[in-house]
Amino acid sequence: MNQCDGLRGLGRLIDKFPDAVVIMVSAMGQKCYVLDAVKLGAKDFIVKPFAARDLLSTVMKHMYISGT
């Protein structure tokens, strides 16, 4: 991301849209980074590289949970 890292962007997004369902996708898969993302409001986290089926199942899971 230009001028903003993913966690800062996530924080801004959640501040503005607290009900947003955010699934983080990043190559930064360290446990502390994932935990920080969840603490900031991410509903899930996918580490790159990932299989398309993993992305699809994660999105579908959260669509089902949120009722959309």
mmCIF file of C-alpha atoms in Angstrom:
data_model
loop_
_atom_site.group_PDB
_atom_site.id
_atom_site.type_symbol
_atom_site.label_atom_id
_atom_site.label_comp_id
_atom_site.label_asym_id
_atom_site.label_seq_id
_atom_site.Cartn_x
_atom_site.Cartn_y
_atom_site.Cartn_z
ATOM 1 C CA MET A 1 0.000 0.000 0.000
ATOM 2 C CA ASN A 2 1.264 3.472 -0.804
ATOM 3 C CA GLN A 3 1.811 5.845 2.137
ATOM 4 C CA CYS A 4 -0.022 3.549 4.570
ATOM 5 C CA ASP A 5 0.664 0.070 5.833
ATOM 6 C CA GLY A 6 -2.090 -2.523 6.011
ATOM 7 C CA LEU A 7 -2.690 -2.265 9.754
ATOM 8 C CA ARG A 8 -2.952 1.519 9.653
ATOM 9 C CA GLY A 9 -5.344 1.241 6.706
ATOM 10 C CA LEU A 10 -7.390 -1.361 8.567
ATOM 11 C CA GLY A 11 -7.611 0.917 11.602
ATOM 12 C CA ARG A 12 -8.805 3.830 9.472
ATOM 13 C CA LEU A 13 -11.346 1.653 7.688
ATOM 14 C CA ILE A 14 -12.790 0.245 10.915
ATOM 15 C CA ASP A 15 -12.888 3.724 12.486
ATOM 16 C CA LYS A 16 -14.975 4.960 9.572
ATOM 17 C CA PHE A 17 -17.040 1.789 9.017
ATOM 18 C CA PRO A 18 -17.143 -0.148 12.310
ATOM 19 C CA ASP A 19 -19.476 -2.838 10.925
ATOM 20 C CA ALA A 20 -17.246 -3.606 7.926
ATOM 21 C CA VAL A 21 -16.290 -7.244 7.439
ATOM 22 C CA VAL A 22 -12.593 -7.040 6.601
ATOM 23 C CA ILE A 23 -10.543 -10.035 5.512
ATOM 24 C CA MET A 24 -6.863 -9.142 5.501
ATOM 25 C CA VAL A 25 -4.689 -10.650 2.766
ATOM 26 C CA SER A 26 -0.958 -10.263 3.255
ATOM 27 C CA ALA A 27 2.387 -11.951 2.905
ATOM 28 C CA MET A 28 3.023 -10.848 6.488
ATOM 29 C CA GLY A 29 1.948 -14.043 8.215
ATOM 30 C CA GLN A 30 3.779 -13.618 11.498
ATOM 31 C CA LYS A 31 1.574 -14.423 14.465
ATOM 32 C CA CYS A 32 1.975 -10.958 16.002
ATOM 33 C CA TYR A 33 0.887 -9.259 12.743
ATOM 34 C CA VAL A 34 -2.166 -11.496 12.407
ATOM 35 C CA LEU A 35 -3.116 -10.898 16.055
ATOM 36 C CA ASP A 36 -2.721 -7.129 15.629
ATOM 37 C CA ALA A 37 -5.003 -7.236 12.576
ATOM 38 C CA VAL A 38 -7.668 -9.150 14.487
ATOM 39 C CA LYS A 39 -7.376 -6.783 17.467
ATOM 40 C CA LEU A 40 -7.910 -3.858 15.092
ATOM 41 C CA GLY A 41 -11.073 -5.416 13.682
ATOM 42 C CA ALA A 42 -10.162 -7.818 10.882
ATOM 43 C CA LYS A 43 -12.612 -10.709 10.812
ATOM 44 C CA ASP A 44 -10.129 -13.086 9.185
ATOM 45 C CA PHE A 45 -6.634 -13.227 7.742
ATOM 46 C CA ILE A 46 -5.285 -15.003 4.665
ATOM 47 C CA VAL A 47 -1.548 -15.374 4.128
ATOM 48 C CA LYS A 48 -0.097 -15.059 0.619
ATOM 49 C CA PRO A 49 0.386 -17.098 -1.404
ATOM 50 C CA PHE A 50 -3.034 -18.688 -1.079
ATOM 51 C CA ALA A 51 -5.223 -21.031 -3.063
ATOM 52 C CA ALA A 52 -8.312 -19.530 -4.703
ATOM 53 C CA ARG A 53 -10.507 -22.078 -2.920
ATOM 54 C CA ASP A 54 -9.200 -20.832 0.456
ATOM 55 C CA LEU A 55 -10.095 -17.245 -0.410
ATOM 56 C CA LEU A 56 -13.519 -18.284 -1.681
ATOM 57 C CA SER A 57 -14.311 -20.381 1.395
ATOM 58 C CA THR A 58 -13.239 -17.556 3.710
ATOM 59 C CA VAL A 59 -15.389 -15.008 1.894
ATOM 60 C CA MET A 60 -18.358 -17.396 1.816
ATOM 61 C CA LYS A 61 -17.954 -18.122 5.541
ATOM 62 C CA HIS A 62 -18.159 -14.422 6.375
ATOM 63 C CA MET A 63 -21.030 -13.795 3.980
ATOM 64 C CA TYR A 64 -22.954 -16.553 5.755
ATOM 65 C CA ILE A 65 -22.058 -15.223 9.222
ATOM 66 C CA SER A 66 -22.988 -11.636 8.374
ATOM 67 C CA GLY A 67 -26.212 -12.666 6.655
ATOM 68 C CA THR A 68 -25.478 -11.241 3.206
#
